[in-house]
Coordinates of C-alpha atoms and ligand atoms in Angstrom, one line a residue:
X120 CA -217.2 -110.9 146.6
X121 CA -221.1 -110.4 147.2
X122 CA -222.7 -107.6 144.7
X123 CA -223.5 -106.2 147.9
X124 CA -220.0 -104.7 146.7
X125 CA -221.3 -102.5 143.8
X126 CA -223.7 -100.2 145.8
X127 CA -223.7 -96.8 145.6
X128 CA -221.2 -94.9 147.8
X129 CA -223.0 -92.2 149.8
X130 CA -220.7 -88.9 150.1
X131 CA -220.3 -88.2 153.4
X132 CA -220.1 -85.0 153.3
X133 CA -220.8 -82.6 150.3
X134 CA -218.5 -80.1 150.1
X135 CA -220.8 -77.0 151.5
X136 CA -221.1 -78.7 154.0
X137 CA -217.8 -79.4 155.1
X138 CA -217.6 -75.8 154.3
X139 CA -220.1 -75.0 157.0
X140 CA -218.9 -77.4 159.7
X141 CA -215.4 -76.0 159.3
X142 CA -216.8 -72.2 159.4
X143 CA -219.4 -73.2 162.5
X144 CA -216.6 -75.1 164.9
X145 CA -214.0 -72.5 164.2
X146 CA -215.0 -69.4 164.3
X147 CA -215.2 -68.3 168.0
X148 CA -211.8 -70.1 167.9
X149 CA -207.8 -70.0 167.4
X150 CA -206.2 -73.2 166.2
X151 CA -203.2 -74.7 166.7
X152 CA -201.6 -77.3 164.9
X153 CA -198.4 -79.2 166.0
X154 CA -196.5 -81.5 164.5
X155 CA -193.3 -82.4 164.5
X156 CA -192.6 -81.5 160.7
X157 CA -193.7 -77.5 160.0
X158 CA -195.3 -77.4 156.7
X159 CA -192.8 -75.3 154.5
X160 CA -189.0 -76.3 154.0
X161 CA -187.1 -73.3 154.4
X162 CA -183.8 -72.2 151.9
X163 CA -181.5 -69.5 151.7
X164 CA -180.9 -68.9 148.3
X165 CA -178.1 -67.0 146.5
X166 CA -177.9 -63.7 148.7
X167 CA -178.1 -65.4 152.1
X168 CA -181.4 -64.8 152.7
X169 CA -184.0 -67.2 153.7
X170 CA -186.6 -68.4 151.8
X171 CA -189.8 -71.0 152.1
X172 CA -191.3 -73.7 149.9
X173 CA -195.1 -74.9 151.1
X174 CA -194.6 -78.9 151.9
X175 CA -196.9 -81.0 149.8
X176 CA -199.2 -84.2 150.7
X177 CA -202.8 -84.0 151.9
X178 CA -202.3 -83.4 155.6
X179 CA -200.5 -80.3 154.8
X180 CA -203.3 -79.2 152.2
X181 CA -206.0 -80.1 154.9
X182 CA -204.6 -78.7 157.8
X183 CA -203.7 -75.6 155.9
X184 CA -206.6 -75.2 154.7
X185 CA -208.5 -74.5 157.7
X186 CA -206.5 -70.9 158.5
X187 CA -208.9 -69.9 155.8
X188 CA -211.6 -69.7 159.4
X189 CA -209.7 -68.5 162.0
X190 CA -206.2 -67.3 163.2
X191 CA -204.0 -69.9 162.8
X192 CA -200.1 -71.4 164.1
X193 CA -198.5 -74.0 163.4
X194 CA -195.4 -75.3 165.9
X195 CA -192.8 -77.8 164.5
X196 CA -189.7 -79.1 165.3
X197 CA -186.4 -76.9 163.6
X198 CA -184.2 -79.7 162.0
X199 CA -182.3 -77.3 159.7
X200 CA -180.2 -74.3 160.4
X201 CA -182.1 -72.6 158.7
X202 CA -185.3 -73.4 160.7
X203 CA -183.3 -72.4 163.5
X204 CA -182.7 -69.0 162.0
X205 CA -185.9 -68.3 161.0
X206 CA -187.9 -69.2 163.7
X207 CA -191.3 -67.8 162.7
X208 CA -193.1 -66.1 160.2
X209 CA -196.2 -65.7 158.2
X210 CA -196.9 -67.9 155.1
X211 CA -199.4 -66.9 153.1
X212 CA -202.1 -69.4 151.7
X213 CA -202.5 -70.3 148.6
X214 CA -205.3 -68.4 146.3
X215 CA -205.0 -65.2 148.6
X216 CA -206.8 -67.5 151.4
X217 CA -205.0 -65.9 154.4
X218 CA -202.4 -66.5 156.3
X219 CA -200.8 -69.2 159.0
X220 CA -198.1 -68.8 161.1
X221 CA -195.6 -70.7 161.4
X222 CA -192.9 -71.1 164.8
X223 CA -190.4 -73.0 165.1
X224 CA -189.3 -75.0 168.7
X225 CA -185.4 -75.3 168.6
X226 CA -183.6 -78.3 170.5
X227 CA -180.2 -78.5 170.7
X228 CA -178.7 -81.0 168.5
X229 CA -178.2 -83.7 171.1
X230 CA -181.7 -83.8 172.3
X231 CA -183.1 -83.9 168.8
X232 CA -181.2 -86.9 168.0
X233 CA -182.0 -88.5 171.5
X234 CA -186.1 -87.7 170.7
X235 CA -186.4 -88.3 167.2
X236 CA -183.2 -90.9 166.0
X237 CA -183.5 -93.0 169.2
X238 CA -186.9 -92.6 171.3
X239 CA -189.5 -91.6 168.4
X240 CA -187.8 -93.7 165.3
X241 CA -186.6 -96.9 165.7
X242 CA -188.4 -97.1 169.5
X243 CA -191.9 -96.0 169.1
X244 CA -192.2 -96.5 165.4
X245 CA -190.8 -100.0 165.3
X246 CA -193.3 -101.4 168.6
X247 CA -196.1 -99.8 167.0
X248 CA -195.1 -101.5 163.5
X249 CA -194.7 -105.2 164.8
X250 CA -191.5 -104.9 164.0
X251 CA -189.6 -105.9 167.4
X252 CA -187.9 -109.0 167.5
X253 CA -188.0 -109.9 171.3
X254 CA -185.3 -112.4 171.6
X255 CA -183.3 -109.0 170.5
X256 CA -185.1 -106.3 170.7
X257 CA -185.2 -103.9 172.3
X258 CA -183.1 -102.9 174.9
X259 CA -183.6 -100.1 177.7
X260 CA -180.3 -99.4 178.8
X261 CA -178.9 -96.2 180.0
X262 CA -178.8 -94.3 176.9
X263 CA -182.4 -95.2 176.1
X264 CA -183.1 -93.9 179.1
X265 CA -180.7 -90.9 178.7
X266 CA -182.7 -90.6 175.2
X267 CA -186.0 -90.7 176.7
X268 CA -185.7 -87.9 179.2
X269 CA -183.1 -85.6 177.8
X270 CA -184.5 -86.3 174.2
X271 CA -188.0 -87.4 174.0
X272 CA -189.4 -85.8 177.4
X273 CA -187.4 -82.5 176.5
X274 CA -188.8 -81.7 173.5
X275 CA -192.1 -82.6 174.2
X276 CA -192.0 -80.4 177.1
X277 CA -190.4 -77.3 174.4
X278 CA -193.6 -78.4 172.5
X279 CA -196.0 -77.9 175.4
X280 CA -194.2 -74.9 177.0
X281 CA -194.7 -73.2 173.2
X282 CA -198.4 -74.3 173.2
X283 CA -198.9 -72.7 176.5
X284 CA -197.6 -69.5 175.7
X285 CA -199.8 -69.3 172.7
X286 CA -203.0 -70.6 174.5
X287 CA -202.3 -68.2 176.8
X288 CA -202.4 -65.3 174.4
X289 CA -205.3 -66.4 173.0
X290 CA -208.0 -64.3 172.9
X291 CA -210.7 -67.0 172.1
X292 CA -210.6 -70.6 173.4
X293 CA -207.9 -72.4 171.6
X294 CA -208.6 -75.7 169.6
X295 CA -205.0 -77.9 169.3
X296 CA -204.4 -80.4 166.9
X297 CA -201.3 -82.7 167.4
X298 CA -199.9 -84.9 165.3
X299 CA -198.5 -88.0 165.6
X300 CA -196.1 -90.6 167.8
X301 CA -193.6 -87.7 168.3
X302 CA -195.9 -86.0 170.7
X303 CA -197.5 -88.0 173.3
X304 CA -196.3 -86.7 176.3
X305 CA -197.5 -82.9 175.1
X306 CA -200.9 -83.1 176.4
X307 CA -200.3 -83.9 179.6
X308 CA -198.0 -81.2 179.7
X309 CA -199.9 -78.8 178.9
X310 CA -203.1 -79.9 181.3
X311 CA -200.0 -80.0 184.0
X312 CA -198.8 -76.2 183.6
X313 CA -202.8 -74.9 182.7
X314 CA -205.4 -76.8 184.5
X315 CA -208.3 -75.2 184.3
X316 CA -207.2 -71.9 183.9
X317 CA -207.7 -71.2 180.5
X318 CA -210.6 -73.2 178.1
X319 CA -209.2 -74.9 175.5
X320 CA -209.4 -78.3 173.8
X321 CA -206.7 -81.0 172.7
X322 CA -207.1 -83.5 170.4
X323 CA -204.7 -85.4 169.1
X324 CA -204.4 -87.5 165.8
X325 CA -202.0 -91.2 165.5
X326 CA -200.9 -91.5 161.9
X327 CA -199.3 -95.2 162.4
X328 CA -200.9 -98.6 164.2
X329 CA -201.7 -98.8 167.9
X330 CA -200.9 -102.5 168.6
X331 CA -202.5 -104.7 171.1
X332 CA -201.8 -104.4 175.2
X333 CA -199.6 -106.9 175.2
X334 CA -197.0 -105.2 172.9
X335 CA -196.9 -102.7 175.3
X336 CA -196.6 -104.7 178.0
X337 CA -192.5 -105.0 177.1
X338 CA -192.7 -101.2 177.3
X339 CA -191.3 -100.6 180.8
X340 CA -194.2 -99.2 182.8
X341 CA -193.0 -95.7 184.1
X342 CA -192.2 -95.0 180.1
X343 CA -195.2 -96.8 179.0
X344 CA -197.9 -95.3 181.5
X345 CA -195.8 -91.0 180.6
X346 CA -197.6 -92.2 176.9
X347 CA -200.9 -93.3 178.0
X348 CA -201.3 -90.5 180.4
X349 CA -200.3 -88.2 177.8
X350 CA -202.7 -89.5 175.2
X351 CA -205.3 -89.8 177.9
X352 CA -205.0 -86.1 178.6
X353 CA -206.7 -85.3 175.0
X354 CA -210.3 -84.4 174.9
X355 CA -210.4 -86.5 171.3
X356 CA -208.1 -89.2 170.2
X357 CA -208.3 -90.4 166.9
X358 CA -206.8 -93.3 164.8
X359 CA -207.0 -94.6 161.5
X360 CA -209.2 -97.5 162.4
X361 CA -211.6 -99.0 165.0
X362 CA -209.0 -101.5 166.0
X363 CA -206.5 -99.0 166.7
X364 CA -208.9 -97.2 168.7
X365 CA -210.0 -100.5 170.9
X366 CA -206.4 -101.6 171.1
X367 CA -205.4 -98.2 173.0
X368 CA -208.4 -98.5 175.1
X369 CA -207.6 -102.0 175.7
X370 CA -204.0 -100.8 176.2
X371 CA -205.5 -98.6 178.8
X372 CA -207.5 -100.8 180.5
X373 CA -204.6 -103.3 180.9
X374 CA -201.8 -101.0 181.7
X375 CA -202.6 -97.3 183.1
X376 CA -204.1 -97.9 186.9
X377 CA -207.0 -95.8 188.1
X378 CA -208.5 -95.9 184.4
X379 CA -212.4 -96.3 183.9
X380 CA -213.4 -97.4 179.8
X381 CA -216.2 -97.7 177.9
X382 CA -215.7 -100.0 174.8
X383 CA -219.2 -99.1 173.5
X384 CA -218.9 -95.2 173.9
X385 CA -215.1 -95.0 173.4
X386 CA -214.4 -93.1 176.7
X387 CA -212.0 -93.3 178.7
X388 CA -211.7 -91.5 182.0
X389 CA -208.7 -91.1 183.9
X390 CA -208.1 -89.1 186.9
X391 CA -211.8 -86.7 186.5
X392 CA -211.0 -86.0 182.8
X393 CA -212.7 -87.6 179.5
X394 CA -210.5 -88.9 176.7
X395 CA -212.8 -89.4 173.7
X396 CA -211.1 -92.1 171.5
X397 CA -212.8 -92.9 167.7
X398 CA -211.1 -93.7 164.1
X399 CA -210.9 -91.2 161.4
X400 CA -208.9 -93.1 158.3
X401 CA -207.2 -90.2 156.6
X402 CA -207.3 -90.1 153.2
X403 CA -205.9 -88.3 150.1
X404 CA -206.5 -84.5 148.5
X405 CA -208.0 -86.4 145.4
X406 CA -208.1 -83.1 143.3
X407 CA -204.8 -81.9 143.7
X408 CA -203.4 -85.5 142.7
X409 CA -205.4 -85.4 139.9
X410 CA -204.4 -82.1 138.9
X411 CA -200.6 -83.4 139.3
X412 CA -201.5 -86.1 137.3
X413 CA -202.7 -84.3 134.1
X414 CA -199.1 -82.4 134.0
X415 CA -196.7 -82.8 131.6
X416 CA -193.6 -83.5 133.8
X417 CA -196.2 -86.8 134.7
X418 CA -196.9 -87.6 131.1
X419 CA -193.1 -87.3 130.0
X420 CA -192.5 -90.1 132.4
X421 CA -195.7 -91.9 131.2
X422 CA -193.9 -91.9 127.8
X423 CA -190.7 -93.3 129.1
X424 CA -192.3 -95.8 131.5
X425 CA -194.2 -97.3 128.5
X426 CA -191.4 -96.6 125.9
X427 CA -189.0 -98.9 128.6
X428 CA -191.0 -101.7 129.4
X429 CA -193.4 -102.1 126.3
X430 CA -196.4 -104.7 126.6
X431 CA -195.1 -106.1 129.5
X432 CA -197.8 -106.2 132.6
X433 CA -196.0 -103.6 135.2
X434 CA -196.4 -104.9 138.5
X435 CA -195.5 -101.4 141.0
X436 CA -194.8 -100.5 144.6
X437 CA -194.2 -97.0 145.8
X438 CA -192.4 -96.9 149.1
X439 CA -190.1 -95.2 151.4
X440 CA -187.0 -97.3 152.1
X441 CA -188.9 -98.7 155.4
X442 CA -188.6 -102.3 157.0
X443 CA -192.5 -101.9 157.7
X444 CA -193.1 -102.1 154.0
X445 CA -192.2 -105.7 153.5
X446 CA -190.3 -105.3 150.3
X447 CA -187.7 -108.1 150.5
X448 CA -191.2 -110.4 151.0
X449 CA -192.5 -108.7 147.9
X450 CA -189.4 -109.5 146.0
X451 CA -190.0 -112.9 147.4
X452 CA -193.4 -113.1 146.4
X453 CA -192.6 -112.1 142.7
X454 CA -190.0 -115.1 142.4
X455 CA -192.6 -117.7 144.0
X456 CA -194.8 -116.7 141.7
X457 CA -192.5 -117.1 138.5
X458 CA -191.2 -120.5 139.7
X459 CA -195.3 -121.2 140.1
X460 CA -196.3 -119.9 137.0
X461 CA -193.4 -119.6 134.7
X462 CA -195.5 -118.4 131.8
X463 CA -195.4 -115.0 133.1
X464 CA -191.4 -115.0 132.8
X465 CA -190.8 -112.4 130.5
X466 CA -194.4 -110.8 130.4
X467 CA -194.1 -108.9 133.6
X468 CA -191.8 -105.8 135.0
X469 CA -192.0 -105.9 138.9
X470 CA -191.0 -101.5 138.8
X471 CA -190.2 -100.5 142.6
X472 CA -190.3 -97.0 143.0
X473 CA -188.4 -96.2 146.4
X474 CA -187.7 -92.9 148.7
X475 CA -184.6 -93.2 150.9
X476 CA -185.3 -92.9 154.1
X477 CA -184.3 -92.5 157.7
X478 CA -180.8 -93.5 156.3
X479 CA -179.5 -92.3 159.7
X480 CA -181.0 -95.0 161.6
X481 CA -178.5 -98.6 161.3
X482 CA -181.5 -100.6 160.6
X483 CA -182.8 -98.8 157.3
X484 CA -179.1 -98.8 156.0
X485 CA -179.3 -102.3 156.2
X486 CA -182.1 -103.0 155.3
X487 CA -181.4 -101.1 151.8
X488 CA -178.7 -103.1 151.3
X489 CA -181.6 -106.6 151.8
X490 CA -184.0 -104.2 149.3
X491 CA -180.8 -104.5 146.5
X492 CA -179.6 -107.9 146.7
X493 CA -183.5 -109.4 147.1
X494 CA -184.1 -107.8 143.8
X495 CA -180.8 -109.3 142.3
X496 CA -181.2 -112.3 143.5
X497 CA -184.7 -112.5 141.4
X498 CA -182.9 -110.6 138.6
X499 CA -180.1 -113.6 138.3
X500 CA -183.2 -116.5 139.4
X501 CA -185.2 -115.2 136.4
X502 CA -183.8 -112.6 134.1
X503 CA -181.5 -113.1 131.1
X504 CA -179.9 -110.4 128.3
X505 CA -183.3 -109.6 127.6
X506 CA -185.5 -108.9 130.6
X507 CA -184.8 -108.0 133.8
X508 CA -187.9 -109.2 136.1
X509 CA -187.2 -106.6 138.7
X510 CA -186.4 -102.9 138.3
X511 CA -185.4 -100.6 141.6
X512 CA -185.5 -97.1 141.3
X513 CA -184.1 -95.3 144.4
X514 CA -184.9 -91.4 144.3
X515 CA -187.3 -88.7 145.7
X516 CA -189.5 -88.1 142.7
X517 CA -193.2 -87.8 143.4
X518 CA -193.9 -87.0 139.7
X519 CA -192.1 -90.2 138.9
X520 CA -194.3 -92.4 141.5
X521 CA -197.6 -90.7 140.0
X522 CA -196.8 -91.6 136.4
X523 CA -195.7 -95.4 137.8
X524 CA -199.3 -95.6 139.7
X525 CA -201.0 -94.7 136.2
X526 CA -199.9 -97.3 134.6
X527 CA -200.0 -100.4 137.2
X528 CA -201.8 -103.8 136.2
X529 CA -200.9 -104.5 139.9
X530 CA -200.2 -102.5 142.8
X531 CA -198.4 -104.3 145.6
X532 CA -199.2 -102.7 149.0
X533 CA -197.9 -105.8 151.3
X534 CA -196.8 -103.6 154.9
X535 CA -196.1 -105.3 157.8
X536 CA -198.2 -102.7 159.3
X537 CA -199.2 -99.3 158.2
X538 CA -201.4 -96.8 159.7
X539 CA -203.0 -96.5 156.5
X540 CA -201.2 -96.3 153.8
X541 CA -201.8 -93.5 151.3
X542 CA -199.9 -95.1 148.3
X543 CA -203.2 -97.7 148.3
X544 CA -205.7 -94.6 148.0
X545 CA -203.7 -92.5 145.0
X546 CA -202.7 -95.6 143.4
X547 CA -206.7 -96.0 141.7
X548 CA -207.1 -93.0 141.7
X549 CA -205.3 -92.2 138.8
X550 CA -204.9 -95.6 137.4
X551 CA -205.6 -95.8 133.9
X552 CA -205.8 -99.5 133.4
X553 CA -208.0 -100.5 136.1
X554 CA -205.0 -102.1 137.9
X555 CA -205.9 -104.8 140.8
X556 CA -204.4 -103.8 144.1
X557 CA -202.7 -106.4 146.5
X558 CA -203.2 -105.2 149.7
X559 CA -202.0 -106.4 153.4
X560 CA -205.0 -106.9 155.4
X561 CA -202.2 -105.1 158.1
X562 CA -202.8 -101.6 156.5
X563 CA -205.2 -99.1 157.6
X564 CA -206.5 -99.0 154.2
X565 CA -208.1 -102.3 154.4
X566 CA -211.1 -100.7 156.8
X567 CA -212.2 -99.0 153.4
X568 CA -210.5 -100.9 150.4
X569 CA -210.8 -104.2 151.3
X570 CA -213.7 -105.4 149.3
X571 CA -212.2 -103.9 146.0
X572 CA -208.8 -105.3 146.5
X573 CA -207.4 -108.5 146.8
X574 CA -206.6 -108.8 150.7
X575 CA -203.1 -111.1 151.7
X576 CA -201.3 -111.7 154.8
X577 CA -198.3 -109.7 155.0
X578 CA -195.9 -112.9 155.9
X579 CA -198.0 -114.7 153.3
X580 CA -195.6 -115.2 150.4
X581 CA -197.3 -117.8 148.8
X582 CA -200.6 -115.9 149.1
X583 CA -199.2 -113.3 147.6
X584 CA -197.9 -115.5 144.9
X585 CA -201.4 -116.4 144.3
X586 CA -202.6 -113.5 144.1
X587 CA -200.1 -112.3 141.6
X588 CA -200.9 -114.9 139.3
X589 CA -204.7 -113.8 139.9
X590 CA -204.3 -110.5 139.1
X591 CA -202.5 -111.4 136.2
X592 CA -204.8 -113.9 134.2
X593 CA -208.5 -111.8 136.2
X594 CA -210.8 -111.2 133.4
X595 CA -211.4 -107.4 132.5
X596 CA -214.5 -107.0 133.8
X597 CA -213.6 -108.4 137.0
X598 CA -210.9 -105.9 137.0
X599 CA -212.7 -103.0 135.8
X600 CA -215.6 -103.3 139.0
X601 CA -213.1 -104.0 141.3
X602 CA -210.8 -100.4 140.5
X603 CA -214.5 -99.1 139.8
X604 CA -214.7 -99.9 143.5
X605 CA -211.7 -98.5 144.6
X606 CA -212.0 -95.2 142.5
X607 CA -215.4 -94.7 144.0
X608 CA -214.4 -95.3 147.5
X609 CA -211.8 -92.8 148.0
X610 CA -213.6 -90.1 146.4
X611 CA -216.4 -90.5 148.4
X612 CA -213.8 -90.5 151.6
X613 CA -210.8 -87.7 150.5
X614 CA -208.7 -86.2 153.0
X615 CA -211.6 -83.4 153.6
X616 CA -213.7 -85.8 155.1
X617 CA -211.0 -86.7 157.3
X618 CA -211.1 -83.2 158.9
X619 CA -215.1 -82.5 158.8
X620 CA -214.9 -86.1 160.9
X621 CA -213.1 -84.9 163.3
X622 CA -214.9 -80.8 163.6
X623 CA -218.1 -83.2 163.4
X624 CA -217.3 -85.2 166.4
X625 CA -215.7 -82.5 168.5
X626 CA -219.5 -80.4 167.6
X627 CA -221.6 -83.0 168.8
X628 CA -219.5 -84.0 171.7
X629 CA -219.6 -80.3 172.3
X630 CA -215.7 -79.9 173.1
Ligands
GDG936 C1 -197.4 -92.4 157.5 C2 -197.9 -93.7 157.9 C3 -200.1 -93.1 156.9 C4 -194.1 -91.5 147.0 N1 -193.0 -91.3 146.4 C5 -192.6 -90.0 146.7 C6 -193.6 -89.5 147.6 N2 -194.5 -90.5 147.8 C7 -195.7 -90.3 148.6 C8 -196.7 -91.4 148.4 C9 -197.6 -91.2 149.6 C10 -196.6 -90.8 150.7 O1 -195.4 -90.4 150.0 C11 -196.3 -91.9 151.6 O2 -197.4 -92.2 152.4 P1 -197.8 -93.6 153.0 O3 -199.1 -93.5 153.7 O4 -197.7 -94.6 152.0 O5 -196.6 -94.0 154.1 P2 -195.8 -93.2 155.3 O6 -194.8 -92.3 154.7 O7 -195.3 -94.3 156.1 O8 -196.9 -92.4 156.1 C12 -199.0 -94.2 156.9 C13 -199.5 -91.8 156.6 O9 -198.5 -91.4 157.5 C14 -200.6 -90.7 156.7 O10 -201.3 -90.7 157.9 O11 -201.0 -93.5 155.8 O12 -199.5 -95.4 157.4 O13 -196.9 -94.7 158.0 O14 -198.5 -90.2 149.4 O15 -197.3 -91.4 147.1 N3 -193.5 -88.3 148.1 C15 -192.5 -87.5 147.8 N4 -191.5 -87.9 146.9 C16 -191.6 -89.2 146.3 O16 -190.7 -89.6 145.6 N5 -192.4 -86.3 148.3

């Protein structure tokens, strides 16, 4: 590491600043934000009625966050009966900021489960994860197919048809911001039914990896060229990194005919219309974690965390129950590493802190049941009456997970592939021990992080051994400018930044 390392980080953008560029792009505008998720959970509580609860997590906060400027909607996807029920309303900002709306688009049951448990996750999210297995997987047979045009196609065109109707009532050009893998085929859509009609502008934001052309090459081409025609119909694309970005243009190049591309300029032009493609890496509402982390439901667990595992140095993961994560190969890595160095046997508490997840879907059931017996199998390898190397805590507990990241010597971040992972970003930022991160060059988070953490290959067990061991015995000043590094870096890049890019861009490309 060069001391190159240690400059200054510029701020990108002050926060006025933002202020202005968010006040300037949006104010002869309505916005429009979809996504498949709406940003409130909605309950009935004890007289029937229903009520709402604001969803957390920086995008939400963000994207929120500009209805302060202008009339704002946000479209979802009803899971619940009671998003069914509800289907729109006004929720009011916080601080008295204004208001959004929020509207709900209602498949039936069937076609829900076709889109989202069979097209969107394990299809979409597994090719653009690595995690196909070719010799296997997958398989288009009819009831992909099925699940691709009565599922996926169906509610993308519900998405489109709702956009439509609400660019339509617009009374100043409208500005729509999708999100995500769940929507690709929604911006053709909509160019389809409006055409020039109407001004308005899409753009569309990827949260998760865009592999390389030749992944999608096992796509079959009549699904495979319905995404890149959809994502091609956006007046700005964005990813988390420059390699996604040249990956889909490259994926463009190689597999949507009639497609002109410039690497340098990051256009592509299909069929008359310009797709503008660049990288925003999204980030983290650095305040509001900090704020969480001062509380006292946080410090309770502090108390416990350190009360339960004493002077041992805590080695923690925070992840969803997800096969991308590479936990079994973390487990792994934790047992090399003891068999390597067995004088950290009984000075170190591997803590995974893990969110069940897509429990519907065959492959994460299983691959729960891998999570539990990896960590026994170190347990019975390693432990004995008095120490238990590994500790799995399965729950939904946010507080919990903060508490956990405060008190890391190590922070294992080892994905597969992640679009950017967000659990790298808050993890230093409220460290209190200037923890090392381990992170898989195979994250988003690497464009940024890198230099501050020590980078493995997610496959690399051994290297992440190594780096175990590493972190372990680094000397503290080593440690402290390497989490000064990481600290620094995400401030200067928090999840505003990751909006004014993107109002910044759409200004000077005047869309
Ligand atoms: C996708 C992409 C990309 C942790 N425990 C709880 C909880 N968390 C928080 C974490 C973090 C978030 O959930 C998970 O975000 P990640 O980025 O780590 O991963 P994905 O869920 O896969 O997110 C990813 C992201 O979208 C944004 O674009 O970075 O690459 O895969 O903030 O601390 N949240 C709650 N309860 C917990 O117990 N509610």
């Amino acid at each position: 590491m060069t001391e190159a390392v240690w400059e200054e980080f510029p701020q990108i953008f002050k926060i006025d600043e933002c202020e202005t560029l968010q006040s300037e792009v949006l104010k002869n505008r309505t916005l429009i934000i979809a996504a498949n998720r709406a940003p409130v959970t909605l309950v009935k509580n004890e007289d029937g009625e229903i009520e709402f609860q604001r969803g957390g997590g920086g995008l939400v906060t963000a994207l929120l966050g500009l209805a302060r400027y202008v009339n704002a909607r946000w479209i979802g996807c009803s899971i619940t009966e009671e998003d069914r029920q509800w289907r729109e309303g006004v929720i009011p900002l916080e601080n008295d900021e204004g208001e959004i709306l929020v509207s709900f688009v209602s498949p039936d049951e069937e076609s829900y489960t076709d889109y989202y448990n069979v097209i969107a996750n394990p299809l979409l999210w597994f090719l653009q994860h690595s995690m196909w297995d070719f010799v296997r997987t997958p398989t288009f047979d009819a009831r992909t197919w099925k699940a691709w045009h009565e599922g996926y196609v169906k509610v993308n065109r519900l998405f489109a048809e709702a956009i439509v109707r609400q660019i339509e009532a617009a009374d100043k050009p409208p500005l729509v911001m999708l999100q995500d893998y769940h929507l690709y085929l929604v911006p053709r859509f909509i160019r389809e039914t409006l055409g020039e009609r109407k001004p308005y502008t899409l753009t569309h934001f990827v949260h998760i990896p865009w592999p390389g052309s030749e992944d999608w090459g096992m796509v079959p081409p009549a699904m495979r060229q319905a995404i890149l025609q959809g994502l091609c119909s956006n007046d700005l694309l964005g990813f988390q990194t420059r390699e996604d970005a040249l990956n889909f243009i490259r994926t463009c190049e190689s597999h949507l005919p009639d497609t002109e591309v410039n690497f340098t300029k990051g256009v592509i032009t299909f069929h008359g219309h310009d797709t503008h493609v660049r990288d925003f890496p999204i980030s983290i509402d650095v305040e509001a974690l900090r704020e969480l982390a001062a509380t006292d439901e946080v410090a309770e667990y502090r108390r416990h965390f350190i009360e339960r595992y004493g002077d041992r140095k805590l080695i923690v993961r925070v992840d969803r129950t997800e096969p991308s994560k590479n936990i079994v190969r973390g487990f792994a890595a934790l047992n090399e590493m003891l068999e390597l160095y067995p004088e950290h046997c009984g000075e170190v508490q591997f803590l995974a802190l893990l969110v069940p997840s897509r429990m519907e879907v065959g492959e994460y059931q299983n691959y729960l049941d891998e999570i539990m017996a990896a960590a026994g199998r170190v347990n019975a390898l390693h432990g004995d009456s008095t120490w238990e190397p590994v500790r799995v805590l399965v729950g939904e507990d946010y507080p919990r997970a903060v508490a956990a990241m405060q008190l890391y010597d190590i922070l294992l971040v080892n994905s597969i592939a992640d679009g950017m992972n967000l659990v790298a970003k808050e993890g230093p930022t409220v460290n209190l021990k200037d923890g090392v991160v381990i992170l898989s060059e195979r994250t988003g988070a690497r464009q940024q992080l890198a230099p501050g953490a020590l980078v493995i290959s997610p496959c690399d067990i051994y290297a992440t051994a190594e780096a175990m061991h590493r972190a372990l015995i680094m000397p503290a000043e080593e440690r402290r400018k390497r989490a000064e590094f990481l600290r620094r870096a995400v401030e200067a890049e928090d999840i505003s930044v990751w909006l004014c890019w993107q109002l910044k861009t759409l200004a000077e490309l005047g869309l």
